[in-house]
Amino acid sequence: MTSDAVKWPDYARRHYGSTSATLAPRVIVVHFTESDTWQSAYSTFSQNVANRGEFPGTCAHFVLDQSGVAHQLVPLDLMCRHTIGLNHVAIGIEVVQATHGNSSSWAEQQILGRPAQAQALVALIRQLQGRYGIATTDVIGHAEANRHRLFTDLLGWRNDHTDWSMASMTTLRSRL
Ligand SMILES: [Zn+2]
């Protein structure tokens, strides 16, 4: 990761005006992987493919598998590239679930209806909220990111992802 890490401050500067890639978490963004296993999400992230022509590639701090095990991939004090406009303030959690041709909300319902995974997701978020003093209103879905008060991108980029709609997040937030 050394050669990729040196590119991080440049991304942080271009998009957020930050002088370093150090993260002080204020927001939690929930995603789902569009894959059936955490290993395939890990494999995608570890390939570190340029996204929109820039490095580092996309990643998230945690990948939560369907049995409820949270795999931490990145230290929590390091920015990770998972949500345009919020990477400078947000921890990213990827929940393992594919859509199999269905809608995002279908995928979210599979997660919310799978007790081991859903309870582990709630426990992980609560733990992070306690550690960093993050309000439940600042636990958001990727699809809600463009509207968040801390959203900023100096190049004018915006998210076009549909993972974790407001309706599903309202259900998830009610469990926190
Ligand atoms: Zn996402």
mmCIF file with all atom_site columns, C-alpha atoms and ligand atoms in Angstrom:
data_model
loop_
_atom_site.group_PDB
_atom_site.id
_atom_site.type_symbol
_atom_site.label_atom_id
_atom_site.label_alt_id
_atom_site.label_comp_id
_atom_site.label_asym_id
_atom_site.label_entity_id
_atom_site.label_seq_id
_atom_site.pdbx_PDB_ins_code
_atom_site.Cartn_x
_atom_site.Cartn_y
_atom_site.Cartn_z
_atom_site.occupancy
_atom_site.B_iso_or_equiv
_atom_site.pdbx_formal_charge
_atom_site.auth_seq_id
_atom_site.auth_comp_id
_atom_site.auth_asym_id
_atom_site.auth_atom_id
_atom_site.pdbx_PDB_model_num
ATOM   1   C  CA . MET A 1 1   ? 0.000   0.000   0.000   1.00 0.00 ? 1   MET A CA 1
ATOM   2   C  CA . THR A 1 2   ? 2.990   2.328   0.377   1.00 0.00 ? 2   THR A CA 1
ATOM   3   C  CA . SER A 1 3   ? 3.061   3.525   -3.220  1.00 0.00 ? 3   SER A CA 1
ATOM   4   C  CA . ASP A 1 4   ? -0.711  4.069   -3.179  1.00 0.00 ? 4   ASP A CA 1
ATOM   5   C  CA . ALA A 1 5   ? -0.681  5.821   0.169   1.00 0.00 ? 5   ALA A CA 1
ATOM   6   C  CA . VAL A 1 6   ? 1.569   8.593   -1.126  1.00 0.00 ? 6   VAL A CA 1
ATOM   7   C  CA . LYS A 1 7   ? -1.131  9.466   -3.642  1.00 0.00 ? 7   LYS A CA 1
ATOM   8   C  CA . TRP A 1 8   ? -3.726  9.887   -0.928  1.00 0.00 ? 8   TRP A CA 1
ATOM   9   C  CA . PRO A 1 9   ? -2.894  13.414  0.186   1.00 0.00 ? 9   PRO A CA 1
ATOM   10  C  CA . ASP A 1 10  ? -3.153  14.541  -3.422  1.00 0.00 ? 10  ASP A CA 1
ATOM   11  C  CA . TYR A 1 11  ? -6.693  13.139  -3.751  1.00 0.00 ? 11  TYR A CA 1
ATOM   12  C  CA . ALA A 1 12  ? -7.619  14.667  -0.390  1.00 0.00 ? 12  ALA A CA 1
ATOM   13  C  CA . ARG A 1 13  ? -6.249  18.042  -1.462  1.00 0.00 ? 13  ARG A CA 1
ATOM   14  C  CA . ARG A 1 14  ? -7.947  18.033  -4.877  1.00 0.00 ? 14  ARG A CA 1
ATOM   15  C  CA . HIS A 1 15  ? -11.387 17.100  -3.560  1.00 0.00 ? 15  HIS A CA 1
ATOM   16  C  CA . TYR A 1 16  ? -11.445 18.432  0.007   1.00 0.00 ? 16  TYR A CA 1
ATOM   17  C  CA . GLY A 1 17  ? -8.624  20.946  0.268   1.00 0.00 ? 17  GLY A CA 1
ATOM   18  C  CA . SER A 1 18  ? -7.105  18.739  2.993   1.00 0.00 ? 18  SER A CA 1
ATOM   19  C  CA . THR A 1 19  ? -3.368  18.727  3.544   1.00 0.00 ? 19  THR A CA 1
ATOM   20  C  CA . SER A 1 20  ? -3.367  15.102  4.721   1.00 0.00 ? 20  SER A CA 1
ATOM   21  C  CA . ALA A 1 21  ? -5.438  11.940  4.439   1.00 0.00 ? 21  ALA A CA 1
ATOM   22  C  CA . THR A 1 22  ? -6.020  11.776  8.183   1.00 0.00 ? 22  THR A CA 1
ATOM   23  C  CA . LEU A 1 23  ? -9.648  11.117  9.099   1.00 0.00 ? 23  LEU A CA 1
ATOM   24  C  CA . ALA A 1 24  ? -11.474 12.436  12.183  1.00 0.00 ? 24  ALA A CA 1
ATOM   25  C  CA . PRO A 1 25  ? -14.824 10.589  11.763  1.00 0.00 ? 25  PRO A CA 1
ATOM   26  C  CA . ARG A 1 26  ? -18.043 12.635  12.011  1.00 0.00 ? 26  ARG A CA 1
ATOM   27  C  CA . VAL A 1 27  ? -20.325 10.615  9.720   1.00 0.00 ? 27  VAL A CA 1
ATOM   28  C  CA . ILE A 1 28  ? -20.963 6.918   8.989   1.00 0.00 ? 28  ILE A CA 1
ATOM   29  C  CA . VAL A 1 29  ? -22.002 5.929   5.465   1.00 0.00 ? 29  VAL A CA 1
ATOM   30  C  CA . VAL A 1 30  ? -23.604 2.534   4.879   1.00 0.00 ? 30  VAL A CA 1
ATOM   31  C  CA . HIS A 1 31  ? -23.247 0.728   1.539   1.00 0.00 ? 31  HIS A CA 1
ATOM   32  C  CA . PHE A 1 32  ? -23.827 -2.759  0.184   1.00 0.00 ? 32  PHE A CA 1
ATOM   33  C  CA . THR A 1 33  ? -21.247 -4.618  -1.848  1.00 0.00 ? 33  THR A CA 1
ATOM   34  C  CA . GLU A 1 34  ? -23.167 -5.934  -4.853  1.00 0.00 ? 34  GLU A CA 1
ATOM   35  C  CA . SER A 1 35  ? -21.408 -9.245  -4.186  1.00 0.00 ? 35  SER A CA 1
ATOM   36  C  CA . ASP A 1 36  ? -22.252 -12.409 -2.267  1.00 0.00 ? 36  ASP A CA 1
ATOM   37  C  CA . THR A 1 37  ? -19.063 -12.760 -0.258  1.00 0.00 ? 37  THR A CA 1
ATOM   38  C  CA . TRP A 1 38  ? -16.809 -10.422 1.663   1.00 0.00 ? 38  TRP A CA 1
ATOM   39  C  CA . GLN A 1 39  ? -13.813 -11.958 -0.085  1.00 0.00 ? 39  GLN A CA 1
ATOM   40  C  CA . SER A 1 40  ? -14.986 -10.747 -3.465  1.00 0.00 ? 40  SER A CA 1
ATOM   41  C  CA . ALA A 1 41  ? -15.430 -7.224  -2.093  1.00 0.00 ? 41  ALA A CA 1
ATOM   42  C  CA . TYR A 1 42  ? -11.965 -7.425  -0.565  1.00 0.00 ? 42  TYR A CA 1
ATOM   43  C  CA . SER A 1 43  ? -10.523 -8.656  -3.833  1.00 0.00 ? 43  SER A CA 1
ATOM   44  C  CA . THR A 1 44  ? -12.108 -5.745  -5.717  1.00 0.00 ? 44  THR A CA 1
ATOM   45  C  CA . PHE A 1 45  ? -10.791 -3.190  -3.233  1.00 0.00 ? 45  PHE A CA 1
ATOM   46  C  CA . SER A 1 46  ? -7.306  -4.699  -2.973  1.00 0.00 ? 46  SER A CA 1
ATOM   47  C  CA . GLN A 1 47  ? -6.807  -4.502  -6.749  1.00 0.00 ? 47  GLN A CA 1
ATOM   48  C  CA . ASN A 1 48  ? -6.821  -0.723  -6.265  1.00 0.00 ? 48  ASN A CA 1
ATOM   49  C  CA . VAL A 1 49  ? -8.101  0.092   -9.751  1.00 0.00 ? 49  VAL A CA 1
ATOM   50  C  CA . ALA A 1 50  ? -8.276  3.798   -10.596 1.00 0.00 ? 50  ALA A CA 1
ATOM   51  C  CA . ASN A 1 51  ? -11.795 5.166   -10.173 1.00 0.00 ? 51  ASN A CA 1
ATOM   52  C  CA . ARG A 1 52  ? -12.839 8.054   -12.445 1.00 0.00 ? 52  ARG A CA 1
ATOM   53  C  CA . GLY A 1 53  ? -9.179  8.254   -13.419 1.00 0.00 ? 53  GLY A CA 1
ATOM   54  C  CA . GLU A 1 54  ? -7.860  8.792   -9.915  1.00 0.00 ? 54  GLU A CA 1
ATOM   55  C  CA . PHE A 1 55  ? -6.081  6.809   -7.230  1.00 0.00 ? 55  PHE A CA 1
ATOM   56  C  CA . PRO A 1 56  ? -6.524  5.381   -4.699  1.00 0.00 ? 56  PRO A CA 1
ATOM   57  C  CA . GLY A 1 57  ? -9.237  3.006   -5.889  1.00 0.00 ? 57  GLY A CA 1
ATOM   58  C  CA . THR A 1 58  ? -12.509 2.679   -4.007  1.00 0.00 ? 58  THR A CA 1
ATOM   59  C  CA . CYS A 1 59  ? -12.431 1.036   -0.597  1.00 0.00 ? 59  CYS A CA 1
ATOM   60  C  CA . ALA A 1 60  ? -14.251 1.045   2.746   1.00 0.00 ? 60  ALA A CA 1
ATOM   61  C  CA . HIS A 1 61  ? -13.186 0.795   6.364   1.00 0.00 ? 61  HIS A CA 1
ATOM   62  C  CA . PHE A 1 62  ? -15.326 -2.278  7.034   1.00 0.00 ? 62  PHE A CA 1
ATOM   63  C  CA . VAL A 1 63  ? -16.872 -5.110  5.056   1.00 0.00 ? 63  VAL A CA 1
ATOM   64  C  CA . LEU A 1 64  ? -19.627 -6.833  7.060   1.00 0.00 ? 64  LEU A CA 1
ATOM   65  C  CA . ASP A 1 65  ? -20.271 -10.387 5.924   1.00 0.00 ? 65  ASP A CA 1
ATOM   66  C  CA . GLN A 1 66  ? -23.611 -12.205 6.017   1.00 0.00 ? 66  GLN A CA 1
ATOM   67  C  CA . SER A 1 67  ? -22.723 -14.161 9.152   1.00 0.00 ? 67  SER A CA 1
ATOM   68  C  CA . GLY A 1 68  ? -22.207 -10.859 10.990  1.00 0.00 ? 68  GLY A CA 1
ATOM   69  C  CA . VAL A 1 69  ? -18.393 -10.735 11.019  1.00 0.00 ? 69  VAL A CA 1
ATOM   70  C  CA . ALA A 1 70  ? -16.990 -7.246  10.426  1.00 0.00 ? 70  ALA A CA 1
ATOM   71  C  CA . HIS A 1 71  ? -13.700 -7.268  8.504   1.00 0.00 ? 71  HIS A CA 1
ATOM   72  C  CA . GLN A 1 72  ? -11.789 -4.028  9.029   1.00 0.00 ? 72  GLN A CA 1
ATOM   73  C  CA . LEU A 1 73  ? -9.698  -3.187  5.971   1.00 0.00 ? 73  LEU A CA 1
ATOM   74  C  CA . VAL A 1 74  ? -8.457  0.328   6.723   1.00 0.00 ? 74  VAL A CA 1
ATOM   75  C  CA . PRO A 1 75  ? -7.507  2.170   9.959   1.00 0.00 ? 75  PRO A CA 1
ATOM   76  C  CA . LEU A 1 76  ? -10.227 4.517   11.184  1.00 0.00 ? 76  LEU A CA 1
ATOM   77  C  CA . ASP A 1 77  ? -7.900  7.515   11.212  1.00 0.00 ? 77  ASP A CA 1
ATOM   78  C  CA . LEU A 1 78  ? -7.235  7.213   7.480   1.00 0.00 ? 78  LEU A CA 1
ATOM   79  C  CA . MET A 1 79  ? -9.592  8.561   4.804   1.00 0.00 ? 79  MET A CA 1
ATOM   80  C  CA . CYS A 1 80  ? -11.027 5.881   2.580   1.00 0.00 ? 80  CYS A CA 1
ATOM   81  C  CA . ARG A 1 81  ? -12.598 6.419   -0.820  1.00 0.00 ? 81  ARG A CA 1
ATOM   82  C  CA . HIS A 1 82  ? -16.196 5.169   -0.625  1.00 0.00 ? 82  HIS A CA 1
ATOM   83  C  CA . THR A 1 83  ? -18.491 8.211   -0.849  1.00 0.00 ? 83  THR A CA 1
ATOM   84  C  CA . ILE A 1 84  ? -17.854 11.245  -3.030  1.00 0.00 ? 84  ILE A CA 1
ATOM   85  C  CA . GLY A 1 85  ? -18.068 14.441  -0.996  1.00 0.00 ? 85  GLY A CA 1
ATOM   86  C  CA . LEU A 1 86  ? -17.829 12.783  2.430   1.00 0.00 ? 86  LEU A CA 1
ATOM   87  C  CA . ASN A 1 87  ? -14.591 10.778  2.422   1.00 0.00 ? 87  ASN A CA 1
ATOM   88  C  CA . HIS A 1 88  ? -12.923 13.548  4.436   1.00 0.00 ? 88  HIS A CA 1
ATOM   89  C  CA . VAL A 1 89  ? -15.329 13.002  7.363   1.00 0.00 ? 89  VAL A CA 1
ATOM   90  C  CA . ALA A 1 90  ? -16.909 9.552   6.967   1.00 0.00 ? 90  ALA A CA 1
ATOM   91  C  CA . ILE A 1 91  ? -16.322 5.971   7.954   1.00 0.00 ? 91  ILE A CA 1
ATOM   92  C  CA . GLY A 1 92  ? -17.552 3.595   5.234   1.00 0.00 ? 92  GLY A CA 1
ATOM   93  C  CA . ILE A 1 93  ? -19.236 0.269   5.962   1.00 0.00 ? 93  ILE A CA 1
ATOM   94  C  CA . GLU A 1 94  ? -19.886 -2.136  3.086   1.00 0.00 ? 94  GLU A CA 1
ATOM   95  C  CA . VAL A 1 95  ? -22.554 -4.750  3.883   1.00 0.00 ? 95  VAL A CA 1
ATOM   96  C  CA . VAL A 1 96  ? -22.271 -7.938  1.841   1.00 0.00 ? 96  VAL A CA 1
ATOM   97  C  CA . GLN A 1 97  ? -25.332 -8.330  -0.391  1.00 0.00 ? 97  GLN A CA 1
ATOM   98  C  CA . ALA A 1 98  ? -25.833 -8.668  -4.140  1.00 0.00 ? 98  ALA A CA 1
ATOM   99  C  CA . THR A 1 99  ? -28.970 -7.466  -5.912  1.00 0.00 ? 99  THR A CA 1
ATOM   100 C  CA . HIS A 1 100 ? -29.206 -10.465 -8.269  1.00 0.00 ? 100 HIS A CA 1
ATOM   101 C  CA . GLY A 1 101 ? -31.063 -8.238  -10.723 1.00 0.00 ? 101 GLY A CA 1
ATOM   102 C  CA . ASN A 1 102 ? -33.412 -6.807  -8.101  1.00 0.00 ? 102 ASN A CA 1
ATOM   103 C  CA . SER A 1 103 ? -33.636 -3.237  -6.822  1.00 0.00 ? 103 SER A CA 1
ATOM   104 C  CA . SER A 1 104 ? -31.431 -1.634  -4.211  1.00 0.00 ? 104 SER A CA 1
ATOM   105 C  CA . SER A 1 105 ? -34.309 -1.611  -1.751  1.00 0.00 ? 105 SER A CA 1
ATOM   106 C  CA . TRP A 1 106 ? -34.777 -5.350  -2.264  1.00 0.00 ? 106 TRP A CA 1
ATOM   107 C  CA . ALA A 1 107 ? -31.110 -5.871  -1.377  1.00 0.00 ? 107 ALA A CA 1
ATOM   108 C  CA . GLU A 1 108 ? -31.462 -3.658  1.691   1.00 0.00 ? 108 GLU A CA 1
ATOM   109 C  CA . GLN A 1 109 ? -34.497 -5.632  2.837   1.00 0.00 ? 109 GLN A CA 1
ATOM   110 C  CA . GLN A 1 110 ? -32.473 -8.870  2.568   1.00 0.00 ? 110 GLN A CA 1
ATOM   111 C  CA . ILE A 1 111 ? -29.893 -7.365  4.924   1.00 0.00 ? 111 ILE A CA 1
ATOM   112 C  CA . LEU A 1 112 ? -32.454 -5.934  7.361   1.00 0.00 ? 112 LEU A CA 1
ATOM   113 C  CA . GLY A 1 113 ? -34.234 -9.290  7.431   1.00 0.00 ? 113 GLY A CA 1
ATOM   114 C  CA . ARG A 1 114 ? -31.090 -11.336 8.119   1.00 0.00 ? 114 ARG A CA 1
ATOM   115 C  CA . PRO A 1 115 ? -30.739 -11.238 11.924  1.00 0.00 ? 115 PRO A CA 1
ATOM   116 C  CA . ALA A 1 116 ? -27.037 -12.112 12.295  1.00 0.00 ? 116 ALA A CA 1
ATOM   117 C  CA . GLN A 1 117 ? -25.945 -9.509  9.775   1.00 0.00 ? 117 GLN A CA 1
ATOM   118 C  CA . ALA A 1 118 ? -28.464 -6.806  10.688  1.00 0.00 ? 118 ALA A CA 1
ATOM   119 C  CA . GLN A 1 119 ? -27.723 -7.090  14.424  1.00 0.00 ? 119 GLN A CA 1
ATOM   120 C  CA . ALA A 1 120 ? -23.982 -6.985  13.778  1.00 0.00 ? 120 ALA A CA 1
ATOM   121 C  CA . LEU A 1 121 ? -24.459 -3.901  11.607  1.00 0.00 ? 121 LEU A CA 1
ATOM   122 C  CA . VAL A 1 122 ? -26.372 -2.151  14.379  1.00 0.00 ? 122 VAL A CA 1
ATOM   123 C  CA . ALA A 1 123 ? -23.744 -3.178  16.958  1.00 0.00 ? 123 ALA A CA 1
ATOM   124 C  CA . LEU A 1 124 ? -20.868 -1.951  14.793  1.00 0.00 ? 124 LEU A CA 1
ATOM   125 C  CA . ILE A 1 125 ? -22.553 1.390   14.105  1.00 0.00 ? 125 ILE A CA 1
ATOM   126 C  CA . ARG A 1 126 ? -23.410 1.886   17.779  1.00 0.00 ? 126 ARG A CA 1
ATOM   127 C  CA . GLN A 1 127 ? -19.825 1.155   18.760  1.00 0.00 ? 127 GLN A CA 1
ATOM   128 C  CA . LEU A 1 128 ? -18.502 3.694   16.254  1.00 0.00 ? 128 LEU A CA 1
ATOM   129 C  CA . GLN A 1 129 ? -21.112 6.270   17.307  1.00 0.00 ? 129 GLN A CA 1
ATOM   130 C  CA . GLY A 1 130 ? -20.009 5.897   20.928  1.00 0.00 ? 130 GLY A CA 1
ATOM   131 C  CA . ARG A 1 131 ? -16.313 6.084   20.117  1.00 0.00 ? 131 ARG A CA 1
ATOM   132 C  CA . TYR A 1 132 ? -16.578 9.210   17.962  1.00 0.00 ? 132 TYR A CA 1
ATOM   133 C  CA . GLY A 1 133 ? -19.747 10.855  19.291  1.00 0.00 ? 133 GLY A CA 1
ATOM   134 C  CA . ILE A 1 134 ? -21.616 10.514  15.992  1.00 0.00 ? 134 ILE A CA 1
ATOM   135 C  CA . ALA A 1 135 ? -25.346 11.330  16.059  1.00 0.00 ? 135 ALA A CA 1
ATOM   136 C  CA . THR A 1 136 ? -27.840 8.890   14.544  1.00 0.00 ? 136 THR A CA 1
ATOM   137 C  CA . THR A 1 137 ? -28.826 11.585  12.030  1.00 0.00 ? 137 THR A CA 1
ATOM   138 C  CA . ASP A 1 138 ? -25.236 11.382  10.766  1.00 0.00 ? 138 ASP A CA 1
ATOM   139 C  CA . VAL A 1 139 ? -25.545 7.659   10.046  1.00 0.00 ? 139 VAL A CA 1
ATOM   140 C  CA . ILE A 1 140 ? -26.606 7.778   6.404   1.00 0.00 ? 140 ILE A CA 1
ATOM   141 C  CA . GLY A 1 141 ? -26.966 5.663   3.292   1.00 0.00 ? 141 GLY A CA 1
ATOM   142 C  CA . HIS A 1 142 ? -24.775 6.245   0.257   1.00 0.00 ? 142 HIS A CA 1
ATOM   143 C  CA . ALA A 1 143 ? -27.896 7.387   -1.627  1.00 0.00 ? 143 ALA A CA 1
ATOM   144 C  CA . GLU A 1 144 ? -28.393 10.154  0.958   1.00 0.00 ? 144 GLU A CA 1
ATOM   145 C  CA . ALA A 1 145 ? -24.829 11.494  0.729   1.00 0.00 ? 145 ALA A CA 1
ATOM   146 C  CA . ASN A 1 146 ? -25.312 14.350  -1.756  1.00 0.00 ? 146 ASN A CA 1
ATOM   147 C  CA . ARG A 1 147 ? -27.796 16.007  0.620   1.00 0.00 ? 147 ARG A CA 1
ATOM   148 C  CA . HIS A 1 148 ? -25.639 15.811  3.751   1.00 0.00 ? 148 HIS A CA 1
ATOM   149 C  CA . ARG A 1 149 ? -24.635 19.158  5.314   1.00 0.00 ? 149 ARG A CA 1
ATOM   150 C  CA . LEU A 1 150 ? -20.934 18.223  5.266   1.00 0.00 ? 150 LEU A CA 1
ATOM   151 C  CA . PHE A 1 151 ? -20.985 17.196  1.600   1.00 0.00 ? 151 PHE A CA 1
ATOM   152 C  CA . THR A 1 152 ? -18.240 18.956  -0.308  1.00 0.00 ? 152 THR A CA 1
ATOM   153 C  CA . ASP A 1 153 ? -16.252 18.248  -3.443  1.00 0.00 ? 153 ASP A CA 1
ATOM   154 C  CA . LEU A 1 154 ? -14.009 20.954  -4.842  1.00 0.00 ? 154 LEU A CA 1
ATOM   155 C  CA . LEU A 1 155 ? -14.220 19.433  -8.333  1.00 0.00 ? 155 LEU A CA 1
ATOM   156 C  CA . GLY A 1 156 ? -18.021 19.329  -8.315  1.00 0.00 ? 156 GLY A CA 1
ATOM   157 C  CA . TRP A 1 157 ? -18.310 15.544  -8.251  1.00 0.00 ? 157 TRP A CA 1
ATOM   158 C  CA . ARG A 1 158 ? -21.554 13.994  -7.004  1.00 0.00 ? 158 ARG A CA 1
ATOM   159 C  CA . ASN A 1 159 ? -22.668 10.462  -6.105  1.00 0.00 ? 159 ASN A CA 1
ATOM   160 C  CA . ASP A 1 160 ? -24.895 8.519   -8.478  1.00 0.00 ? 160 ASP A CA 1
ATOM   161 C  CA . HIS A 1 161 ? -25.235 5.402   -6.313  1.00 0.00 ? 161 HIS A CA 1
ATOM   162 C  CA . THR A 1 162 ? -28.585 4.078   -5.103  1.00 0.00 ? 162 THR A CA 1
ATOM   163 C  CA . ASP A 1 163 ? -27.379 1.897   -2.226  1.00 0.00 ? 163 ASP A CA 1
ATOM   164 C  CA . TRP A 1 164 ? -29.283 2.437   1.023   1.00 0.00 ? 164 TRP A CA 1
ATOM   165 C  CA . SER A 1 165 ? -32.260 4.624   0.282   1.00 0.00 ? 165 SER A CA 1
ATOM   166 C  CA . MET A 1 166 ? -33.795 6.938   2.863   1.00 0.00 ? 166 MET A CA 1
ATOM   167 C  CA . ALA A 1 167 ? -36.617 4.437   3.486   1.00 0.00 ? 167 ALA A CA 1
ATOM   168 C  CA . SER A 1 168 ? -34.231 1.607   4.365   1.00 0.00 ? 168 SER A CA 1
ATOM   169 C  CA . MET A 1 169 ? -32.026 3.952   6.376   1.00 0.00 ? 169 MET A CA 1
ATOM   170 C  CA . THR A 1 170 ? -35.047 5.150   8.356   1.00 0.00 ? 170 THR A CA 1
ATOM   171 C  CA . THR A 1 171 ? -35.589 1.525   9.387   1.00 0.00 ? 171 THR A CA 1
ATOM   172 C  CA . LEU A 1 172 ? -31.923 1.031   10.206  1.00 0.00 ? 172 LEU A CA 1
ATOM   173 C  CA . ARG A 1 173 ? -31.666 4.325   12.139  1.00 0.00 ? 173 ARG A CA 1
ATOM   174 C  CA . SER A 1 174 ? -34.735 3.354   14.190  1.00 0.00 ? 174 SER A CA 1
ATOM   175 C  CA . ARG A 1 175 ? -32.725 0.387   15.515  1.00 0.00 ? 175 ARG A CA 1
ATOM   176 C  CA . LEU A 1 176 ? -29.797 2.503   16.721  1.00 0.00 ? 176 LEU A CA 1
HETATM 177 ZN ZN . ZN  B 2 .   ? -22.058 2.722   -1.939  1.00 0.00 ? 1   ZN  B ZN 1
#
